[in-house]
Amino acid sequence: MADPVLLITGASSGIGAATARAAAEIGYRVVLAARSEDSLQSLKEELGGDRAISVQCDVQSSEDQKAMVERALEAFGQIDAVFANAGRGGSPGGFSGADTDAWRDMILTNVYGVGLTLQHCLPALKESRGHLLLTGSAAGRTTIPGSMYSATKWAVSAIGYGVREELRGTGVRVTLIEPGMVDTPFFDEPPERALKPDDIANAVVYALSQPAHVDVNEILVRPTPPIE
């Protein structure tokens, strides 16, 4: 397919921005979505004015997500892949002492926001027989004491499994990208032995680059353990 279109939520930094660059290198046009459109301008200019558009989108807003899809179709006429990547980290305190307002914002972003992205993007993906990718987490495959963040990523895994079954027979592929620790703006200080956003972007590109008859269901990416 010539010049396919990839829409990325949470595209202003970290995994989203790295994926936009990596996808552009292999010929994708990109739709960059984030809460602040201003934060996307330098990335949009880097990728080229005719190859990228930026869209203000708070993934907690159904109206924003609907407008995001409409803008993408208006600009490029199609959506061939969607990377539901927007997410927020947790807050300290465990279930007994965490900031419940922070919980609410995280759950609305990490779970509800992903659901809205699917609902608004699936008609275009069915039309193109495209590819849906979701940022889950290694934290969504294991038990982490007191972690509501982990619970939200378990939910993303469940969404991925469920939407794959819903889309069976449509030609739309579904891939869960499940990183371990990644050095992103989630952290005030860079974590030791963390993956880089480019490492996860490479996993996304691998899934996108497979032929249509190959559906990469899950990619779990963790840092290599230190040598003892």
Coordinates of N, CA and C in Angstrom, one line a residue:
M1 N 0.9 -1.2 0.0 CA 0.0 0.0 0.0 C 0.9 1.2 0.0
A2 N 0.6 2.1 -0.9 CA 1.4 3.4 -1.0 C 1.0 4.4 0.0
D3 N 1.9 5.0 0.7 CA 1.6 6.1 1.6 C 0.5 5.8 2.6
P4 N 0.6 4.7 3.3 CA -0.5 4.4 4.3 C -0.5 5.5 5.4
V5 N -1.6 5.6 6.2 CA -1.8 6.6 7.2 C -1.9 5.9 8.6
L6 N -1.1 6.4 9.5 CA -1.1 6.0 10.9 C -1.5 7.1 11.8
L7 N -2.5 6.9 12.6 CA -3.0 7.8 13.6 C -2.4 7.4 14.9
I8 N -1.8 8.3 15.7 CA -1.2 8.0 17.0 C -1.8 9.0 18.0
T9 N -2.3 8.4 19.1 CA -2.7 9.2 20.2 C -1.5 9.3 21.2
G10 N -1.4 10.3 22.0 CA -0.3 10.5 22.9 C 1.0 10.7 22.1
A11 N 0.9 11.5 21.0 CA 2.0 11.5 20.0 C 3.1 12.6 20.3
S12 N 2.9 13.4 21.4 CA 3.7 14.6 21.6 C 5.1 14.2 22.1
S13 N 5.2 13.1 22.7 CA 6.5 12.7 23.4 C 6.6 11.2 23.5
G14 N 7.8 10.8 24.1 CA 8.0 9.4 24.4 C 7.7 8.4 23.3
I15 N 7.0 7.4 23.6 CA 6.7 6.3 22.6 C 6.0 6.8 21.4
G16 N 5.0 7.7 21.6 CA 4.2 8.2 20.5 C 5.0 8.9 19.5
A17 N 5.9 9.9 20.0 CA 6.7 10.6 19.1 C 7.8 9.8 18.4
A18 N 8.4 8.8 19.1 CA 9.3 7.9 18.5 C 8.7 7.1 17.4
T19 N 7.5 6.6 17.7 CA 6.8 5.8 16.7 C 6.4 6.6 15.5
A20 N 6.0 7.9 15.6 CA 5.8 8.7 14.5 C 7.0 8.9 13.6
R21 N 8.1 9.1 14.2 CA 9.4 9.2 13.4 C 9.7 7.9 12.7
A22 N 9.6 6.8 13.4 CA 9.9 5.5 12.8 C 8.9 5.1 11.7
A23 N 7.7 5.4 11.9 CA 6.7 5.1 10.9 C 6.9 6.0 9.6
A24 N 7.2 7.2 9.8 CA 7.5 8.1 8.7 C 8.6 7.6 7.9
E25 N 9.6 7.1 8.5 CA 10.8 6.6 7.8 C 10.5 5.4 6.9
I26 N 9.4 4.7 7.2 CA 9.1 3.6 6.3 C 7.9 3.9 5.4
G27 N 7.6 5.2 5.3 CA 6.6 5.6 4.3 C 5.2 6.0 4.7
Y28 N 5.0 6.0 6.1 CA 3.7 6.3 6.5 C 3.5 7.8 6.6
R29 N 2.3 8.3 6.3 CA 1.8 9.6 6.6 C 1.2 9.5 8.0
V30 N 1.4 10.5 8.9 CA 1.0 10.3 10.3 C 0.0 11.4 10.7
V31 N -0.9 11.0 11.6 CA -1.8 11.9 12.3 C -1.4 11.9 13.7
L32 N -0.9 13.1 14.2 CA -0.3 13.3 15.5 C -1.4 13.9 16.4
A33 N -1.8 13.1 17.4 CA -2.9 13.6 18.3 C -2.3 13.7 19.8
A34 N -2.6 14.8 20.4 CA -2.3 15.0 21.8 C -3.1 16.1 22.4
R35 N -3.1 16.2 23.8 CA -4.0 17.2 24.4 C -3.6 18.6 24.0
S36 N -2.3 18.9 23.8 CA -1.9 20.2 23.4 C -1.4 20.1 22.0
E37 N -2.1 20.8 21.0 CA -1.6 20.8 19.6 C -0.3 21.5 19.5
D38 N -0.1 22.5 20.3 CA 1.2 23.3 20.3 C 2.4 22.4 20.5
S39 N 2.2 21.4 21.4 CA 3.4 20.5 21.7 C 3.7 19.6 20.5
L40 N 2.9 19.5 19.5 CA 3.1 18.7 18.3 C 3.8 19.4 17.2
Q41 N 3.9 20.7 17.3 CA 4.3 21.5 16.1 C 5.7 21.2 15.6
S42 N 6.6 21.1 16.5 CA 8.0 20.8 16.1 C 8.1 19.4 15.4
L43 N 7.4 18.5 16.0 CA 7.4 17.1 15.4 C 6.7 17.1 14.0
K44 N 5.6 17.8 13.9 CA 4.9 17.9 12.6 C 5.9 18.5 11.6
E45 N 6.6 19.6 11.9 CA 7.5 20.3 11.0 C 8.6 19.3 10.6
E46 N 9.1 18.6 11.6 CA 10.2 17.6 11.4 C 9.8 16.6 10.3
L47 N 8.6 16.1 10.4 CA 8.1 15.0 9.6 C 7.7 15.5 8.2
G48 N 7.4 16.8 8.1 CA 7.0 17.4 6.8 C 5.5 17.8 6.8
G49 N 5.3 19.0 6.3 CA 3.9 19.5 6.3 C 2.9 18.7 5.5
D50 N 3.4 18.0 4.4 CA 2.5 17.3 3.6 C 2.4 15.8 4.0
R51 N 3.2 15.4 5.0 CA 3.2 14.0 5.5 C 2.7 13.9 6.9
A52 N 2.4 15.0 7.6 CA 1.9 14.9 9.0 C 0.9 16.0 9.2
I53 N -0.1 15.7 10.0 CA -1.0 16.7 10.6 C -1.0 16.5 12.1
S54 N -1.3 17.6 12.8 CA -1.4 17.6 14.2 C -2.9 17.9 14.6
V55 N -3.4 17.2 15.6 CA -4.8 17.4 16.1 C -4.8 17.5 17.6
Q56 N -5.5 18.5 18.1 CA -5.7 18.6 19.5 C -6.7 17.6 19.9
C57 N -6.4 16.7 20.9 CA -7.3 15.7 21.3 C -7.1 15.2 22.7
D58 N -8.0 15.5 23.6 CA -8.0 14.9 24.9 C -8.8 13.6 24.8
V59 N -8.1 12.5 25.0 CA -8.7 11.2 24.8 C -9.9 10.9 25.7
Q60 N -10.0 11.6 26.7 CA -11.2 11.5 27.6 C -12.4 12.1 27.0
S61 N -12.3 12.8 25.9 CA -13.4 13.5 25.3 C -13.9 12.8 24.0
S62 N -15.1 12.3 24.0 CA -15.6 11.7 22.8 C -15.7 12.7 21.7
E63 N -16.0 13.9 22.0 CA -16.1 14.9 20.9 C -14.8 15.2 20.3
D64 N -13.7 15.2 21.1 CA -12.4 15.4 20.6 C -12.0 14.2 19.7
Q65 N -12.3 13.0 20.2 CA -11.9 11.9 19.4 C -12.6 11.8 18.1
K66 N -13.9 12.1 18.1 CA -14.7 12.1 16.8 C -14.1 13.1 15.9
A67 N -13.7 14.3 16.4 CA -13.1 15.4 15.5 C -11.8 15.0 15.0
M68 N -11.0 14.2 15.8 CA -9.7 13.7 15.4 C -9.8 12.9 14.2
V69 N -10.8 11.9 14.2 CA -10.9 11.0 13.1 C -11.4 11.8 11.9
E70 N -12.3 12.7 12.1 CA -12.8 13.5 10.9 C -11.7 14.3 10.3
R71 N -10.9 14.9 11.1 CA -9.7 15.7 10.6 C -8.8 14.8 9.8
A72 N -8.5 13.6 10.3 CA -7.6 12.7 9.6 C -8.1 12.3 8.3
L73 N -9.4 12.0 8.2 CA -10.0 11.6 7.0 C -10.1 12.7 6.0
E74 N -10.3 13.9 6.5 CA -10.4 15.1 5.7 C -9.0 15.4 5.1
A75 N -8.0 15.2 5.8 CA -6.6 15.5 5.4 C -6.1 14.4 4.4
F76 N -6.3 13.1 4.7 CA -5.7 12.0 4.0 C -6.6 11.1 3.3
G77 N -7.9 11.1 3.7 CA -8.9 10.3 3.0 C -9.0 8.9 3.5
Q78 N -8.1 8.5 4.4 CA -8.1 7.1 4.9 C -7.4 7.0 6.2
I79 N -7.6 5.9 6.9 CA -6.8 5.6 8.1 C -6.5 4.1 8.0
D80 N -5.2 3.8 7.9 CA -4.8 2.4 7.7 C -4.3 1.8 9.0
A81 N -3.9 2.6 9.9 CA -3.4 2.0 11.2 C -3.7 3.0 12.3
V82 N -4.0 2.5 13.5 CA -4.2 3.4 14.7 C -3.4 2.8 15.8
F83 N -2.7 3.7 16.5 CA -1.9 3.3 17.6 C -2.5 4.0 18.8
A84 N -3.3 3.3 19.6 CA -4.0 3.9 20.8 C -2.9 3.8 21.9
N85 N -2.2 4.9 22.0 CA -1.0 5.0 22.8 C -1.1 5.9 24.0
A86 N -2.0 6.8 24.0 CA -2.1 7.8 25.1 C -2.3 7.1 26.4
G87 N -1.6 7.5 27.4 CA -1.7 6.9 28.8 C -1.1 7.8 29.8
R88 N -1.4 7.5 31.1 CA -0.8 8.2 32.2 C -0.3 7.2 33.2
G89 N 0.7 7.7 34.0 CA 1.3 6.8 35.0 C 0.5 6.9 36.3
G90 N 0.9 6.1 37.3 CA 0.2 6.1 38.6 C 0.7 7.1 39.6
S91 N 0.1 7.0 40.8 CA 0.6 7.8 41.9 C 0.9 7.0 43.1
P92 N 1.8 7.4 43.9 CA 2.2 6.6 45.1 C 1.1 6.5 46.1
G93 N 1.2 5.5 47.0 CA 0.3 5.4 48.1 C -0.5 4.1 48.1
G94 N -0.4 3.3 47.0 CA -1.2 2.1 46.9 C -2.7 2.3 47.0
F95 N -3.4 1.2 47.2 CA -4.8 1.3 47.3 C -5.3 1.9 48.6
S96 N -4.4 1.9 49.6 CA -4.9 2.5 50.8 C -4.6 4.0 51.0
G97 N -3.7 4.6 50.1 CA -3.4 5.9 50.3 C -3.1 6.8 49.1
A98 N -3.4 6.3 47.9 CA -3.2 7.1 46.7 C -4.2 8.2 46.5
D99 N -3.8 9.2 45.7 CA -4.6 10.3 45.4 C -5.7 9.8 44.5
T100 N -7.0 9.8 45.0 CA -8.1 9.2 44.2 C -8.4 10.1 42.9
D101 N -8.1 11.4 43.0 CA -8.3 12.2 41.8 C -7.4 11.8 40.7
A102 N -6.1 11.5 41.1 CA -5.1 11.0 40.1 C -5.6 9.6 39.6
W103 N -6.2 8.8 40.4 CA -6.7 7.5 39.9 C -7.7 7.8 38.8
R104 N -8.7 8.7 39.1 CA -9.8 8.9 38.2 C -9.2 9.4 36.8
D105 N -8.3 10.3 36.9 CA -7.7 10.8 35.6 C -7.0 9.7 34.8
M106 N -6.3 8.9 35.6 CA -5.5 7.8 34.9 C -6.5 6.8 34.3
I107 N -7.5 6.4 35.1 CA -8.5 5.4 34.6 C -9.2 5.9 33.3
L108 N -9.6 7.2 33.4 CA -10.3 7.8 32.2 C -9.4 7.9 31.0
T109 N -8.1 8.1 31.2 CA -7.2 8.1 30.1 C -6.8 6.7 29.6
N110 N -6.4 5.9 30.5 CA -5.8 4.6 30.1 C -6.9 3.6 29.7
V111 N -8.1 3.7 30.2 CA -9.1 2.7 29.9 C -10.2 3.3 29.0
Y112 N -10.9 4.3 29.6 CA -12.0 4.9 28.9 C -11.5 5.6 27.6
G113 N -10.4 6.2 27.6 CA -9.8 6.9 26.4 C -9.5 5.9 25.3
V114 N -9.0 4.7 25.7 CA -8.7 3.7 24.7 C -10.0 3.2 24.1
G115 N -11.0 3.0 24.9 CA -12.3 2.6 24.4 C -12.9 3.6 23.4
L116 N -12.8 4.9 23.7 CA -13.3 5.9 22.8 C -12.5 5.9 21.5
T117 N -11.1 5.7 21.6 CA -10.3 5.6 20.4 C -10.8 4.5 19.5
L118 N -11.1 3.4 20.0 CA -11.5 2.2 19.3 C -12.9 2.6 18.6
Q119 N -13.8 3.1 19.4 CA -15.1 3.3 18.9 C -15.1 4.3 17.7
H120 N -14.3 5.3 17.8 CA -14.3 6.3 16.7 C -13.5 5.9 15.5
C121 N -12.5 5.1 15.7 CA -11.5 4.7 14.7 C -11.9 3.5 13.9
L122 N -12.7 2.6 14.5 CA -12.9 1.3 13.9 C -13.7 1.3 12.6
P123 N -14.6 2.2 12.4 CA -15.2 2.3 11.1 C -14.2 2.5 9.9
A124 N -13.3 3.4 10.2 CA -12.3 3.7 9.1 C -11.3 2.5 9.0
L125 N -11.0 1.8 10.1 CA -10.1 0.7 10.0 C -10.8 -0.5 9.3
K126 N -12.1 -0.7 9.5 CA -12.8 -1.7 8.8 C -12.8 -1.4 7.3
E127 N -12.9 -0.1 7.0 CA -13.0 0.2 5.6 C -11.6 -0.1 4.9
S128 N -10.5 0.2 5.6 CA -9.2 0.0 5.0 C -8.6 -1.4 5.3
R129 N -9.4 -2.2 6.1 CA -8.9 -3.5 6.5 C -7.5 -3.3 7.2
G130 N -7.5 -2.4 8.1 CA -6.2 -1.9 8.6 C -5.7 -2.6 9.9
H131 N -5.0 -1.9 10.7 CA -4.3 -2.4 11.8 C -4.5 -1.6 13.1
L132 N -4.9 -2.2 14.1 CA -5.1 -1.5 15.4 C -4.0 -2.0 16.4
L133 N -3.3 -1.0 17.0 CA -2.3 -1.3 18.0 C -2.6 -0.6 19.3
L134 N -2.3 -1.2 20.4 CA -2.6 -0.6 21.7 C -1.4 -0.7 22.6
T135 N -1.1 0.3 23.3 CA 0.0 0.3 24.3 C -0.6 -0.3 25.6
G136 N -0.2 -1.5 25.8 CA -0.5 -2.1 27.1 C 0.8 -2.0 28.0
S137 N 1.1 -3.0 28.7 CA 2.3 -2.9 29.5 C 2.6 -4.3 30.1
A138 N 3.9 -4.5 30.4 CA 4.3 -5.7 31.2 C 3.6 -5.7 32.5
A139 N 3.2 -4.5 33.0 CA 2.5 -4.4 34.2 C 1.0 -4.9 34.1
G140 N 0.6 -5.1 32.9 CA -0.7 -5.7 32.6 C -0.7 -7.2 32.5
R141 N 0.5 -7.8 32.9 CA 0.6 -9.3 32.8 C 1.1 -9.9 34.1
T142 N 1.2 -9.0 35.1 CA 1.7 -9.5 36.4 C 1.0 -8.8 37.5
T143 N 1.1 -9.2 38.7 CA 0.6 -8.6 39.9 C 1.6 -7.7 40.5
I144 N 1.2 -6.4 40.6 CA 2.1 -5.4 41.3 C 1.3 -4.9 42.5
P145 N 1.8 -5.1 43.7 CA 1.1 -4.7 44.9 C 0.7 -3.2 44.9
G146 N -0.6 -3.0 45.1 CA -1.1 -1.6 45.3 C -1.1 -0.8 44.1
S147 N -1.0 -1.3 42.9 CA -0.9 -0.6 41.6 C -2.2 -0.5 40.9
M148 N -2.8 0.7 40.9 CA -4.0 0.9 40.1 C -3.5 1.1 38.6
Y149 N -2.3 1.6 38.4 CA -1.8 1.6 37.0 C -1.8 0.3 36.4
S150 N -1.2 -0.7 37.2 CA -1.2 -2.1 36.7 C -2.6 -2.6 36.3
A151 N -3.6 -2.2 37.2 CA -5.0 -2.6 36.9 C -5.5 -2.0 35.6
T152 N -5.1 -0.8 35.3 CA -5.6 -0.2 34.0 C -4.9 -0.9 32.9
K153 N -3.7 -1.4 33.0 CA -3.1 -2.0 31.9 C -3.6 -3.5 31.7
W154 N -4.0 -4.1 32.8 CA -4.7 -5.4 32.7 C -6.0 -5.1 31.9
A155 N -6.6 -4.0 32.1 CA -7.9 -3.6 31.3 C -7.5 -3.5 29.9
V156 N -6.4 -2.8 29.6 CA -6.0 -2.6 28.2 C -5.8 -4.0 27.5
S157 N -5.2 -4.9 28.2 CA -5.0 -6.2 27.7 C -6.3 -6.9 27.3
A158 N -7.3 -6.7 28.3 CA -8.6 -7.3 28.0 C -9.3 -6.6 26.9
I159 N -9.1 -5.3 26.7 CA -9.7 -4.6 25.6 C -9.1 -5.2 24.3
G160 N -7.8 -5.4 24.3 CA -7.1 -5.9 23.1 C -7.6 -7.3 22.7
Y161 N -7.8 -8.2 23.7 CA -8.3 -9.5 23.4 C -9.7 -9.4 22.9
G162 N -10.5 -8.6 23.5 CA -11.9 -8.5 23.2 C -12.2 -7.9 21.8
V163 N -11.4 -6.8 21.5 CA -11.7 -6.2 20.2 C -11.1 -7.1 19.1
R164 N -10.1 -7.9 19.4 CA -9.6 -8.8 18.3 C -10.7 -9.8 18.0
E165 N -11.4 -10.3 19.0 CA -12.5 -11.2 18.7 C -13.7 -10.5 18.0
E166 N -14.0 -9.3 18.4 CA -15.0 -8.5 17.7 C -14.7 -8.3 16.3
L167 N -13.5 -8.1 15.9 CA -13.1 -7.8 14.6 C -12.7 -9.0 13.7
R168 N -12.9 -10.2 14.3 CA -12.5 -11.4 13.6 C -13.4 -11.5 12.3
G169 N -12.7 -11.7 11.2 CA -13.4 -11.8 9.9 C -13.5 -10.5 9.1
T170 N -13.0 -9.4 9.7 CA -13.1 -8.1 9.1 C -11.8 -7.7 8.3
G171 N -10.7 -8.5 8.6 CA -9.4 -8.2 8.0 C -8.6 -7.2 8.8
V172 N -9.1 -6.7 9.9 CA -8.4 -5.8 10.8 C -7.5 -6.6 11.7
R173 N -6.3 -6.3 11.8 CA -5.3 -6.9 12.7 C -5.3 -6.1 14.0
V174 N -5.0 -6.8 15.1 CA -4.9 -6.2 16.4 C -3.6 -6.6 17.1
T175 N -2.8 -5.7 17.5 CA -1.5 -6.0 18.2 C -1.5 -5.2 19.5
L176 N -1.2 -6.0 20.6 CA -0.9 -5.4 21.9 C 0.6 -5.2 22.0
I177 N 1.0 -4.0 22.3 CA 2.4 -3.7 22.5 C 2.6 -3.5 24.0
E178 N 3.4 -4.4 24.6 CA 3.5 -4.4 26.1 C 4.9 -4.2 26.6
P179 N 5.3 -2.9 26.8 CA 6.6 -2.6 27.2 C 6.8 -2.8 28.7
G180 N 8.1 -3.2 29.1 CA 8.5 -3.1 30.4 C 8.8 -1.6 30.7
M181 N 9.8 -1.4 31.6 CA 10.2 0.0 32.0 C 10.7 0.7 30.8
V182 N 10.2 1.9 30.6 CA 10.6 2.7 29.4 C 10.9 4.1 30.0
D183 N 12.0 4.7 29.5 CA 12.4 6.0 29.9 C 11.6 7.0 29.2
T184 N 10.5 7.5 29.8 CA 9.5 8.4 29.1 C 9.3 9.6 30.1
P185 N 8.5 10.6 29.7 CA 8.2 11.7 30.6 C 7.4 11.3 31.8
F186 N 6.9 10.0 31.9 CA 6.3 9.6 33.1 C 7.2 9.8 34.4
F187 N 8.5 9.7 34.2 CA 9.4 9.7 35.3 C 10.1 11.1 35.4
D188 N 10.3 11.6 36.6 CA 11.0 12.8 36.9 C 12.5 12.6 36.7
E189 N 13.0 11.4 37.1 CA 14.4 11.0 36.9 C 14.4 9.7 36.0
P190 N 15.4 9.7 35.1 CA 15.4 8.5 34.2 C 15.7 7.3 35.0
P191 N 14.8 6.2 34.8 CA 15.1 5.0 35.6 C 16.3 4.2 35.0
E192 N 16.9 3.5 35.9 CA 18.1 2.7 35.5 C 17.6 1.5 34.6
R193 N 18.5 1.2 33.6 CA 18.3 0.0 32.8 C 16.9 0.0 32.1
A194 N 16.4 1.1 31.8 CA 15.1 1.2 31.1 C 15.3 1.1 29.6
L195 N 14.2 0.7 28.9 CA 14.1 0.8 27.5 C 14.0 2.2 27.0
K196 N 14.3 2.5 25.8 CA 14.2 3.8 25.2 C 12.9 3.8 24.4
P197 N 12.3 4.9 24.2 CA 11.1 5.0 23.3 C 11.3 4.4 21.9
D198 N 12.5 4.6 21.4 CA 12.8 4.0 20.1 C 12.7 2.5 20.1
D199 N 13.0 1.9 21.2 CA 12.9 0.4 21.3 C 11.5 0.0 21.1
I200 N 10.5 0.7 21.6 CA 9.1 0.3 21.5 C 8.6 0.7 20.1
A201 N 9.1 1.8 19.6 CA 8.7 2.2 18.2 C 9.2 1.1 17.2
N202 N 10.3 0.5 17.5 CA 10.8 -0.6 16.6 C 9.8 -1.7 16.6
A203 N 9.3 -2.0 17.8 CA 8.3 -3.1 17.9 C 7.0 -2.8 17.2
V204 N 6.6 -1.6 17.2 CA 5.4 -1.1 16.5 C 5.6 -1.3 15.0
V205 N 6.8 -0.8 14.5 CA 7.1 -0.9 13.1 C 7.2 -2.4 12.6
Y206 N 7.7 -3.2 13.5 CA 7.8 -4.6 13.1 C 6.4 -5.2 12.9
A207 N 5.5 -4.9 13.8 CA 4.1 -5.4 13.6 C 3.4 -4.8 12.4
L208 N 3.6 -3.5 12.2 CA 3.0 -2.9 11.0 C 3.6 -3.4 9.7
S209 N 4.8 -3.8 9.7 CA 5.5 -4.2 8.5 C 5.2 -5.7 8.0
Q210 N 4.5 -6.4 8.8 CA 4.2 -7.8 8.4 C 3.2 -7.8 7.3
P211 N 3.2 -8.8 6.4 CA 2.2 -8.9 5.3 C 0.8 -9.1 5.9
A212 N -0.2 -8.9 5.1 CA -1.5 -8.8 5.6 C -2.0 -10.1 6.2
H213 N -1.4 -11.3 5.8 CA -1.8 -12.6 6.3 C -1.2 -12.9 7.7
V214 N -0.3 -12.0 8.2 CA 0.4 -12.2 9.5 C -0.2 -11.2 10.5
D215 N -0.8 -11.7 11.6 CA -1.3 -10.9 12.6 C -0.5 -11.1 13.9
V216 N 0.3 -10.1 14.2 CA 1.2 -10.2 15.4 C 0.3 -9.8 16.6
N217 N -0.1 -10.8 17.4 CA -1.1 -10.5 18.4 C -0.5 -9.7 19.6
E218 N 0.7 -10.1 20.1 CA 1.3 -9.4 21.2 C 2.8 -9.3 21.1
I219 N 3.3 -8.2 21.5 CA 4.8 -8.0 21.6 C 5.1 -7.6 23.0
L220 N 5.7 -8.4 23.8 CA 6.2 -8.1 25.2 C 7.7 -7.7 25.1
V221 N 8.0 -6.5 25.5 CA 9.4 -6.0 25.4 C 9.9 -5.6 26.8
R222 N 10.9 -6.2 27.3 CA 11.5 -5.9 28.6 C 13.0 -5.6 28.4
P223 N 13.5 -4.8 29.3 CA 14.9 -4.5 29.3 C 15.7 -5.8 29.6
T224 N 16.9 -6.0 29.0 CA 17.7 -7.1 29.4 C 18.2 -7.0 30.8
P225 N 18.1 -8.1 31.6 CA 18.5 -8.0 33.0 C 20.0 -7.7 33.1
P226 N 20.5 -7.1 34.1 CA 21.9 -6.8 34.2 C 22.7 -8.1 34.4
I227 N 24.0 -8.0 33.9 CA 24.9 -9.2 34.0 C 25.4 -9.3 35.4
E228 N 25.3 -10.4 36.0 CA 25.7 -10.6 37.4 C 27.1 -11.0 37.5

